[in-house]
Short mmCIF file of N, CA and C in Angstrom, two decimals:
data_model
loop_
_atom_site.label_atom_id
_atom_site.label_comp_id
_atom_site.label_asym_id
_atom_site.label_seq_id
_atom_site.Cartn_x
_atom_site.Cartn_y
_atom_site.Cartn_z
N MET A 1 147.68 92.93 69.08
CA MET A 1 148.07 93.60 70.30
C MET A 1 147.08 93.30 71.41
N GLU A 2 145.78 93.22 71.05
CA GLU A 2 144.78 92.92 72.07
C GLU A 2 144.95 91.50 72.60
N GLU A 3 145.31 90.58 71.72
CA GLU A 3 145.52 89.20 72.16
C GLU A 3 146.71 89.13 73.12
N ALA A 4 147.79 89.85 72.81
CA ALA A 4 148.96 89.90 73.68
C ALA A 4 148.59 90.56 75.00
N ARG A 5 147.76 91.59 74.96
CA ARG A 5 147.32 92.26 76.18
C ARG A 5 146.54 91.28 77.07
N GLY A 6 145.64 90.52 76.47
CA GLY A 6 144.85 89.55 77.23
C GLY A 6 145.73 88.49 77.88
N ILE A 7 146.70 87.98 77.14
CA ILE A 7 147.60 86.96 77.69
C ILE A 7 148.42 87.55 78.83
N MET A 8 148.93 88.75 78.66
CA MET A 8 149.75 89.38 79.69
C MET A 8 148.92 89.68 80.95
N ARG A 9 147.66 90.08 80.78
CA ARG A 9 146.79 90.33 81.94
C ARG A 9 146.58 89.05 82.73
N ARG A 10 146.42 87.90 82.02
CA ARG A 10 146.25 86.63 82.72
C ARG A 10 147.54 86.22 83.44
N VAL A 11 148.68 86.41 82.77
CA VAL A 11 149.96 86.04 83.36
C VAL A 11 150.23 86.87 84.62
N ARG A 12 149.88 88.15 84.57
CA ARG A 12 150.18 89.06 85.69
C ARG A 12 149.03 89.13 86.69
N ASN A 13 147.96 88.39 86.44
CA ASN A 13 146.81 88.34 87.34
C ASN A 13 146.19 89.73 87.58
N ASP A 14 146.04 90.50 86.50
CA ASP A 14 145.38 91.80 86.61
C ASP A 14 143.87 91.57 86.68
N ARG A 15 143.19 92.33 87.56
CA ARG A 15 141.74 92.20 87.70
C ARG A 15 141.04 92.84 86.51
N ILE A 16 139.82 92.37 86.25
CA ILE A 16 139.02 92.94 85.17
C ILE A 16 138.67 94.38 85.53
N GLY A 17 138.88 95.28 84.60
CA GLY A 17 138.58 96.69 84.79
C GLY A 17 139.74 97.46 85.42
N ALA A 18 140.75 96.76 85.95
CA ALA A 18 141.90 97.44 86.54
C ALA A 18 142.87 97.85 85.43
N LYS A 19 143.69 98.84 85.75
CA LYS A 19 144.68 99.34 84.79
C LYS A 19 145.74 98.26 84.55
N ASP A 20 146.25 98.19 83.32
CA ASP A 20 147.30 97.23 83.00
C ASP A 20 148.53 97.48 83.85
N SER A 21 149.18 96.43 84.31
CA SER A 21 150.41 96.55 85.10
C SER A 21 151.64 96.40 84.20
N PHE A 22 151.47 96.63 82.92
CA PHE A 22 152.55 96.48 81.95
C PHE A 22 152.27 97.41 80.79
N GLU A 23 153.26 97.53 79.93
CA GLU A 23 153.09 98.33 78.71
C GLU A 23 153.47 97.48 77.51
N ILE A 24 152.75 97.68 76.44
CA ILE A 24 153.07 97.01 75.19
C ILE A 24 153.43 98.09 74.17
N GLU A 25 154.60 97.91 73.58
CA GLU A 25 155.04 98.87 72.55
C GLU A 25 155.17 98.14 71.23
N SER A 26 154.69 98.77 70.20
CA SER A 26 154.80 98.17 68.86
C SER A 26 156.15 98.55 68.25
N ALA A 27 156.50 97.87 67.21
CA ALA A 27 157.75 98.17 66.50
C ALA A 27 157.70 99.57 65.91
N ASP A 28 156.50 100.03 65.53
CA ASP A 28 156.37 101.38 64.99
C ASP A 28 156.74 102.42 66.03
N ALA A 29 156.33 102.22 67.28
CA ALA A 29 156.64 103.17 68.34
C ALA A 29 158.15 103.20 68.60
N ILE A 30 158.76 102.03 68.60
CA ILE A 30 160.20 101.96 68.81
C ILE A 30 160.93 102.64 67.66
N ALA A 31 160.46 102.41 66.45
CA ALA A 31 161.08 103.04 65.27
C ALA A 31 160.93 104.56 65.34
N LYS A 32 159.78 105.03 65.80
CA LYS A 32 159.56 106.47 65.92
C LYS A 32 160.50 107.07 66.98
N ASP A 33 160.66 106.36 68.11
CA ASP A 33 161.59 106.83 69.14
C ASP A 33 163.02 106.86 68.61
N PHE A 34 163.39 105.83 67.87
CA PHE A 34 164.73 105.77 67.28
C PHE A 34 164.94 106.92 66.30
N GLU A 35 163.93 107.22 65.50
CA GLU A 35 164.02 108.31 64.53
C GLU A 35 164.18 109.65 65.24
N GLU A 36 163.49 109.82 66.36
CA GLU A 36 163.59 111.06 67.13
C GLU A 36 165.00 111.22 67.70
N VAL A 37 165.54 110.14 68.27
CA VAL A 37 166.89 110.18 68.83
C VAL A 37 167.91 110.44 67.72
N SER A 38 167.77 109.78 66.59
CA SER A 38 168.72 109.99 65.50
C SER A 38 168.61 111.40 64.94
N GLY A 39 167.43 112.01 65.00
CA GLY A 39 167.29 113.41 64.59
C GLY A 39 168.09 114.34 65.48
N TYR A 40 168.04 114.09 66.79
CA TYR A 40 168.83 114.89 67.72
C TYR A 40 170.33 114.68 67.49
N LEU A 41 170.71 113.44 67.22
CA LEU A 41 172.12 113.15 66.94
C LEU A 41 172.57 113.87 65.66
N ARG A 42 171.70 113.89 64.66
CA ARG A 42 172.03 114.58 63.40
C ARG A 42 172.24 116.07 63.65
N MET A 43 171.32 116.68 64.43
CA MET A 43 171.45 118.11 64.72
C MET A 43 172.73 118.39 65.52
N GLY A 44 173.03 117.52 66.49
CA GLY A 44 174.26 117.69 67.28
C GLY A 44 175.50 117.54 66.41
N GLY A 45 175.50 116.56 65.53
CA GLY A 45 176.62 116.37 64.62
C GLY A 45 176.80 117.55 63.68
N PHE A 46 175.68 118.10 63.21
CA PHE A 46 175.74 119.27 62.33
C PHE A 46 176.33 120.46 63.08
N GLY A 47 175.89 120.67 64.32
CA GLY A 47 176.40 121.78 65.13
C GLY A 47 177.89 121.64 65.41
N ILE A 48 178.30 120.43 65.78
CA ILE A 48 179.72 120.18 66.05
C ILE A 48 180.53 120.38 64.77
N GLY A 49 179.99 119.92 63.63
CA GLY A 49 180.68 120.09 62.35
C GLY A 49 180.86 121.55 61.98
N ILE A 50 179.83 122.37 62.20
CA ILE A 50 179.92 123.80 61.87
C ILE A 50 180.97 124.47 62.75
N ILE A 51 180.97 124.15 64.05
CA ILE A 51 181.95 124.74 64.95
C ILE A 51 183.36 124.31 64.55
N THR A 52 183.53 123.05 64.18
CA THR A 52 184.84 122.56 63.74
C THR A 52 185.29 123.25 62.46
N LEU A 53 184.36 123.40 61.51
CA LEU A 53 184.70 124.09 60.26
C LEU A 53 185.09 125.54 60.52
N LEU A 54 184.39 126.19 61.43
CA LEU A 54 184.72 127.58 61.75
C LEU A 54 186.13 127.66 62.34
N GLY A 55 186.45 126.76 63.26
CA GLY A 55 187.79 126.74 63.84
C GLY A 55 188.85 126.45 62.80
N ALA A 56 188.57 125.50 61.92
CA ALA A 56 189.52 125.17 60.86
C ALA A 56 189.71 126.34 59.90
N ALA A 57 188.63 127.05 59.60
CA ALA A 57 188.73 128.20 58.69
C ALA A 57 189.58 129.30 59.30
N ILE A 58 189.39 129.54 60.60
CA ILE A 58 190.19 130.57 61.27
C ILE A 58 191.66 130.16 61.31
N ALA A 59 191.92 128.89 61.63
CA ALA A 59 193.30 128.41 61.67
C ALA A 59 193.96 128.50 60.30
N LEU A 60 193.23 128.13 59.25
CA LEU A 60 193.80 128.20 57.90
C LEU A 60 194.08 129.65 57.51
N MET A 61 193.19 130.57 57.87
CA MET A 61 193.42 131.97 57.54
C MET A 61 194.68 132.47 58.25
N ASN A 62 194.87 132.08 59.50
CA ASN A 62 196.08 132.49 60.22
C ASN A 62 197.33 131.90 59.57
N ILE A 63 197.25 130.64 59.17
CA ILE A 63 198.39 130.01 58.50
C ILE A 63 198.71 130.74 57.20
N MET A 64 197.69 131.09 56.45
CA MET A 64 197.92 131.78 55.18
C MET A 64 198.45 133.20 55.41
N LEU A 65 198.00 133.87 56.47
CA LEU A 65 198.54 135.20 56.77
C LEU A 65 200.01 135.11 57.15
N VAL A 66 200.39 134.09 57.90
CA VAL A 66 201.80 133.87 58.24
C VAL A 66 202.60 133.57 56.96
N SER A 67 201.99 132.80 56.07
CA SER A 67 202.65 132.48 54.80
C SER A 67 202.89 133.75 53.98
N VAL A 68 201.92 134.65 53.97
CA VAL A 68 202.08 135.92 53.24
C VAL A 68 203.23 136.71 53.86
N THR A 69 203.27 136.76 55.19
CA THR A 69 204.32 137.52 55.87
C THR A 69 205.70 136.92 55.59
N GLU A 70 205.79 135.58 55.66
CA GLU A 70 207.08 134.93 55.43
C GLU A 70 207.54 135.02 53.98
N ARG A 71 206.60 135.16 53.08
CA ARG A 71 206.95 135.18 51.65
C ARG A 71 206.83 136.56 51.04
N THR A 72 206.91 137.57 51.87
CA THR A 72 206.79 138.95 51.39
C THR A 72 207.85 139.25 50.34
N ARG A 73 209.06 138.84 50.58
CA ARG A 73 210.15 139.09 49.62
C ARG A 73 209.86 138.38 48.29
N GLU A 74 209.38 137.12 48.37
CA GLU A 74 209.03 136.38 47.14
C GLU A 74 207.93 137.11 46.36
N ILE A 75 206.96 137.62 47.07
CA ILE A 75 205.86 138.36 46.42
C ILE A 75 206.42 139.61 45.74
N GLY A 76 207.34 140.30 46.43
CA GLY A 76 207.96 141.49 45.83
C GLY A 76 208.72 141.14 44.56
N ILE A 77 209.45 140.03 44.59
CA ILE A 77 210.21 139.61 43.39
C ILE A 77 209.25 139.28 42.26
N ARG A 78 208.18 138.53 42.56
CA ARG A 78 207.22 138.17 41.52
C ARG A 78 206.55 139.41 40.93
N LYS A 79 206.20 140.36 41.78
CA LYS A 79 205.56 141.59 41.28
C LYS A 79 206.54 142.41 40.44
N SER A 80 207.79 142.47 40.87
CA SER A 80 208.77 143.25 40.10
C SER A 80 209.07 142.61 38.75
N LEU A 81 208.85 141.28 38.65
CA LEU A 81 209.05 140.59 37.38
C LEU A 81 207.80 140.60 36.50
N GLY A 82 206.72 141.23 36.98
CA GLY A 82 205.55 141.40 36.14
C GLY A 82 204.29 140.64 36.57
N ALA A 83 204.32 140.00 37.71
CA ALA A 83 203.12 139.29 38.16
C ALA A 83 202.04 140.31 38.54
N THR A 84 200.85 140.08 38.07
CA THR A 84 199.74 140.99 38.36
C THR A 84 199.15 140.65 39.73
N PRO A 85 198.46 141.61 40.34
CA PRO A 85 197.79 141.32 41.62
C PRO A 85 196.82 140.14 41.51
N ARG A 86 196.21 139.99 40.34
CA ARG A 86 195.28 138.87 40.13
C ARG A 86 196.01 137.53 40.24
N LEU A 87 197.20 137.43 39.65
CA LEU A 87 197.98 136.19 39.72
C LEU A 87 198.42 135.89 41.15
N ILE A 88 198.79 136.93 41.89
CA ILE A 88 199.21 136.74 43.29
C ILE A 88 198.01 136.24 44.10
N ARG A 89 196.84 136.87 43.90
CA ARG A 89 195.62 136.43 44.60
C ARG A 89 195.31 134.99 44.26
N LEU A 90 195.39 134.65 42.99
CA LEU A 90 195.09 133.30 42.54
C LEU A 90 196.04 132.28 43.16
N GLN A 91 197.31 132.62 43.25
CA GLN A 91 198.29 131.72 43.86
C GLN A 91 197.92 131.41 45.30
N PHE A 92 197.62 132.43 46.09
CA PHE A 92 197.32 132.19 47.50
C PHE A 92 195.96 131.53 47.68
N LEU A 93 195.01 131.83 46.83
CA LEU A 93 193.71 131.14 46.90
C LEU A 93 193.86 129.66 46.59
N ILE A 94 194.62 129.36 45.56
CA ILE A 94 194.83 127.95 45.20
C ILE A 94 195.56 127.21 46.33
N GLU A 95 196.53 127.87 46.95
CA GLU A 95 197.22 127.23 48.07
C GLU A 95 196.26 126.92 49.21
N ALA A 96 195.39 127.86 49.54
CA ALA A 96 194.42 127.64 50.62
C ALA A 96 193.45 126.51 50.27
N ILE A 97 193.01 126.47 49.02
CA ILE A 97 192.09 125.42 48.59
C ILE A 97 192.77 124.06 48.63
N VAL A 98 194.02 124.00 48.18
CA VAL A 98 194.75 122.72 48.19
C VAL A 98 194.94 122.21 49.62
N VAL A 99 195.28 123.11 50.53
CA VAL A 99 195.44 122.70 51.94
C VAL A 99 194.12 122.14 52.47
N CYS A 100 193.01 122.81 52.16
CA CYS A 100 191.70 122.33 52.62
C CYS A 100 191.35 120.98 52.00
N ILE A 101 191.58 120.83 50.72
CA ILE A 101 191.24 119.57 50.05
C ILE A 101 192.09 118.43 50.60
N LEU A 102 193.38 118.68 50.86
CA LEU A 102 194.23 117.64 51.45
C LEU A 102 193.71 117.22 52.82
N GLY A 103 193.28 118.20 53.62
CA GLY A 103 192.69 117.88 54.92
C GLY A 103 191.39 117.11 54.76
N GLY A 104 190.58 117.49 53.78
CA GLY A 104 189.32 116.79 53.54
C GLY A 104 189.55 115.36 53.09
N ILE A 105 190.52 115.15 52.21
CA ILE A 105 190.82 113.79 51.75
C ILE A 105 191.33 112.94 52.90
N GLY A 106 192.16 113.53 53.76
CA GLY A 106 192.63 112.82 54.95
C GLY A 106 191.46 112.42 55.84
N GLY A 107 190.51 113.33 56.00
CA GLY A 107 189.33 113.03 56.81
C GLY A 107 188.48 111.93 56.19
N LEU A 108 188.35 111.95 54.87
CA LEU A 108 187.57 110.91 54.19
C LEU A 108 188.23 109.54 54.34
N ILE A 109 189.54 109.50 54.19
CA ILE A 109 190.26 108.22 54.33
C ILE A 109 190.10 107.71 55.76
N LEU A 110 190.24 108.60 56.72
CA LEU A 110 190.07 108.22 58.12
C LEU A 110 188.65 107.74 58.40
N GLY A 111 187.66 108.44 57.85
CA GLY A 111 186.26 108.05 58.03
C GLY A 111 185.96 106.69 57.43
N ILE A 112 186.47 106.41 56.24
CA ILE A 112 186.26 105.11 55.61
C ILE A 112 186.93 104.01 56.42
N ALA A 113 188.15 104.28 56.90
CA ALA A 113 188.86 103.28 57.70
C ALA A 113 188.11 102.98 59.00
N ILE A 114 187.64 104.01 59.68
CA ILE A 114 186.90 103.80 60.93
C ILE A 114 185.57 103.12 60.65
N GLY A 115 184.89 103.51 59.57
CA GLY A 115 183.63 102.85 59.21
C GLY A 115 183.81 101.37 58.94
N ASN A 116 184.86 101.03 58.21
CA ASN A 116 185.15 99.61 57.94
C ASN A 116 185.51 98.87 59.22
N LEU A 117 186.25 99.52 60.12
CA LEU A 117 186.62 98.89 61.39
C LEU A 117 185.38 98.60 62.23
N ILE A 118 184.49 99.57 62.33
CA ILE A 118 183.26 99.38 63.12
C ILE A 118 182.38 98.32 62.47
N ALA A 119 182.26 98.34 61.15
CA ALA A 119 181.47 97.32 60.46
C ALA A 119 182.06 95.93 60.70
N GLY A 120 183.37 95.82 60.72
CA GLY A 120 184.02 94.54 60.98
C GLY A 120 183.82 94.07 62.41
N LEU A 121 183.77 95.02 63.35
CA LEU A 121 183.54 94.66 64.75
C LEU A 121 182.10 94.21 64.98
N ILE A 122 181.17 94.79 64.24
CA ILE A 122 179.75 94.44 64.41
C ILE A 122 179.50 93.03 63.91
N SER A 123 179.99 92.73 62.74
CA SER A 123 179.78 91.40 62.16
C SER A 123 180.84 91.14 61.11
N GLU A 124 181.18 89.88 60.96
CA GLU A 124 182.18 89.54 59.94
C GLU A 124 181.65 89.76 58.54
N ASN A 125 180.34 89.61 58.36
CA ASN A 125 179.73 89.76 57.03
C ASN A 125 179.27 91.18 56.75
N ALA A 126 179.32 92.06 57.77
CA ALA A 126 178.86 93.43 57.58
C ALA A 126 179.84 94.18 56.68
N SER A 127 179.29 95.04 55.86
CA SER A 127 180.15 95.87 55.01
C SER A 127 179.77 97.33 55.21
N PHE A 128 180.76 98.17 55.11
CA PHE A 128 180.56 99.60 55.26
C PHE A 128 180.17 100.17 53.91
N ILE A 129 179.07 100.89 53.87
CA ILE A 129 178.61 101.51 52.62
C ILE A 129 179.26 102.88 52.51
N VAL A 130 180.00 103.09 51.46
CA VAL A 130 180.71 104.36 51.26
C VAL A 130 179.71 105.37 50.69
N PRO A 131 179.48 106.47 51.41
CA PRO A 131 178.53 107.49 50.95
C PRO A 131 179.18 108.46 49.96
N TRP A 132 179.26 108.05 48.71
CA TRP A 132 179.97 108.84 47.70
C TRP A 132 179.41 110.25 47.55
N PHE A 133 178.09 110.39 47.57
CA PHE A 133 177.48 111.71 47.42
C PHE A 133 177.94 112.63 48.55
N TRP A 134 177.89 112.14 49.79
CA TRP A 134 178.28 112.98 50.93
C TRP A 134 179.78 113.24 50.94
N MET A 135 180.54 112.32 50.38
CA MET A 135 181.98 112.56 50.28
C MET A 135 182.25 113.71 49.30
N LEU A 136 181.52 113.73 48.19
CA LEU A 136 181.66 114.84 47.23
C LEU A 136 181.22 116.16 47.85
N ILE A 137 180.14 116.12 48.62
CA ILE A 137 179.67 117.32 49.31
C ILE A 137 180.76 117.80 50.28
N GLY A 138 181.41 116.85 50.98
CA GLY A 138 182.49 117.21 51.90
C GLY A 138 183.65 117.89 51.20
N ILE A 139 184.03 117.38 50.05
CA ILE A 139 185.12 118.01 49.28
C ILE A 139 184.69 119.40 48.80
N PHE A 140 183.44 119.53 48.39
CA PHE A 140 182.92 120.83 47.97
C PHE A 140 182.97 121.82 49.13
N VAL A 141 182.59 121.37 50.32
CA VAL A 141 182.65 122.23 51.51
C VAL A 141 184.10 122.62 51.80
N CYS A 142 185.03 121.70 51.59
CA CYS A 142 186.46 122.00 51.77
C CYS A 142 186.90 123.12 50.82
N VAL A 143 186.45 123.06 49.59
CA VAL A 143 186.80 124.10 48.62
C VAL A 143 186.22 125.45 49.07
N ILE A 144 184.97 125.45 49.53
CA ILE A 144 184.34 126.70 50.00
C ILE A 144 185.09 127.27 51.19
N VAL A 145 185.44 126.41 52.16
CA VAL A 145 186.21 126.86 53.33
C VAL A 145 187.56 127.40 52.89
N GLY A 146 188.21 126.74 51.93
CA GLY A 146 189.49 127.22 51.42
C GLY A 146 189.38 128.60 50.78
N ILE A 147 188.31 128.81 50.03
CA ILE A 147 188.11 130.12 49.39
C ILE A 147 187.85 131.19 50.44
N ILE A 148 186.97 130.89 51.39
CA ILE A 148 186.64 131.87 52.43
C ILE A 148 187.86 132.19 53.29
N SER A 149 188.63 131.16 53.62
CA SER A 149 189.81 131.36 54.48
C SER A 149 190.97 132.00 53.74
N GLY A 150 191.06 131.79 52.46
CA GLY A 150 192.21 132.29 51.71
C GLY A 150 192.00 133.63 51.05
N ILE A 151 190.77 134.14 51.04
CA ILE A 151 190.52 135.37 50.28
C ILE A 151 191.20 136.58 50.91
N TYR A 152 191.12 136.71 52.23
CA TYR A 152 191.76 137.87 52.87
C TYR A 152 193.28 137.82 52.74
N PRO A 153 193.94 136.70 53.06
CA PRO A 153 195.39 136.67 52.86
C PRO A 153 195.80 136.89 51.40
N ALA A 154 195.00 136.37 50.46
CA ALA A 154 195.32 136.55 49.04
C ALA A 154 195.22 138.02 48.65
N ILE A 155 194.19 138.70 49.13
CA ILE A 155 194.04 140.13 48.82
C ILE A 155 195.19 140.92 49.47
N LYS A 156 195.53 140.55 50.71
CA LYS A 156 196.63 141.23 51.40
C LYS A 156 197.94 141.06 50.62
N ALA A 157 198.18 139.84 50.13
CA ALA A 157 199.41 139.58 49.37
C ALA A 157 199.40 140.36 48.06
N SER A 158 198.25 140.44 47.39
CA SER A 158 198.21 141.11 46.08
C SER A 158 198.34 142.63 46.20
N ARG A 159 198.08 143.17 47.38
CA ARG A 159 198.16 144.63 47.57
C ARG A 159 199.53 145.09 48.07
N LEU A 160 200.45 144.16 48.27
CA LEU A 160 201.78 144.56 48.74
C LEU A 160 202.47 145.41 47.67
N ASP A 161 203.15 146.43 48.15
CA ASP A 161 203.94 147.27 47.26
C ASP A 161 205.23 146.52 46.94
N PRO A 162 205.57 146.34 45.66
CA PRO A 162 206.74 145.53 45.33
C PRO A 162 208.05 146.10 45.88
N ILE A 163 208.18 147.41 45.95
CA ILE A 163 209.42 148.01 46.45
C ILE A 163 209.56 147.75 47.95
N GLU A 164 208.45 147.95 48.69
CA GLU A 164 208.46 147.69 50.13
C GLU A 164 208.65 146.21 50.40
N ALA A 165 208.07 145.36 49.57
CA ALA A 165 208.19 143.92 49.75
C ALA A 165 209.62 143.45 49.52
N LEU A 166 210.33 144.07 48.57
CA LEU A 166 211.72 143.71 48.32
C LEU A 166 212.63 144.16 49.46
N ARG A 167 212.26 145.22 50.18
CA ARG A 167 213.05 145.72 51.31
C ARG A 167 212.81 144.89 52.57
N TYR A 168 211.73 144.13 52.59
CA TYR A 168 211.33 143.40 53.80
C TYR A 168 212.36 142.35 54.18
N GLU A 169 212.72 142.31 55.44
CA GLU A 169 213.68 141.28 55.94
C GLU A 169 212.99 140.43 56.96
#
């Protein structure tokens, strides 16, 4: 670095003892700056992801509540035929989890497709590395969101009175 500094001082005609009229940055400094920027991007992505998951959870809960309302008569029939509240809860929880997993799988397919597209645009020889661990974590998060979003509608469905549910139009 000192040799480069000396050459640059001669090229730029800097006087002896005067401050450098240029800056020299090492690859380590650039890497550190890049790491700092990528840290901010990671935090921003995490924040956006949490907000998106919250919105998706609320939307799924509303969809499941509408499903409970529309299927009130079906719930009444199932209860009158001997279905326990536990089975009704389980049915609606599984439905919420399946909806979340289907959305998660769609997102994974879309992410892999976009990753491959970007890798292809960068270079013909570039390949997109599929992050299997993070994909599994994503599916796990989908299951958790499905459980959280489906628990209230499932409890509401399991508490319906079968006689009132059969009268519902």
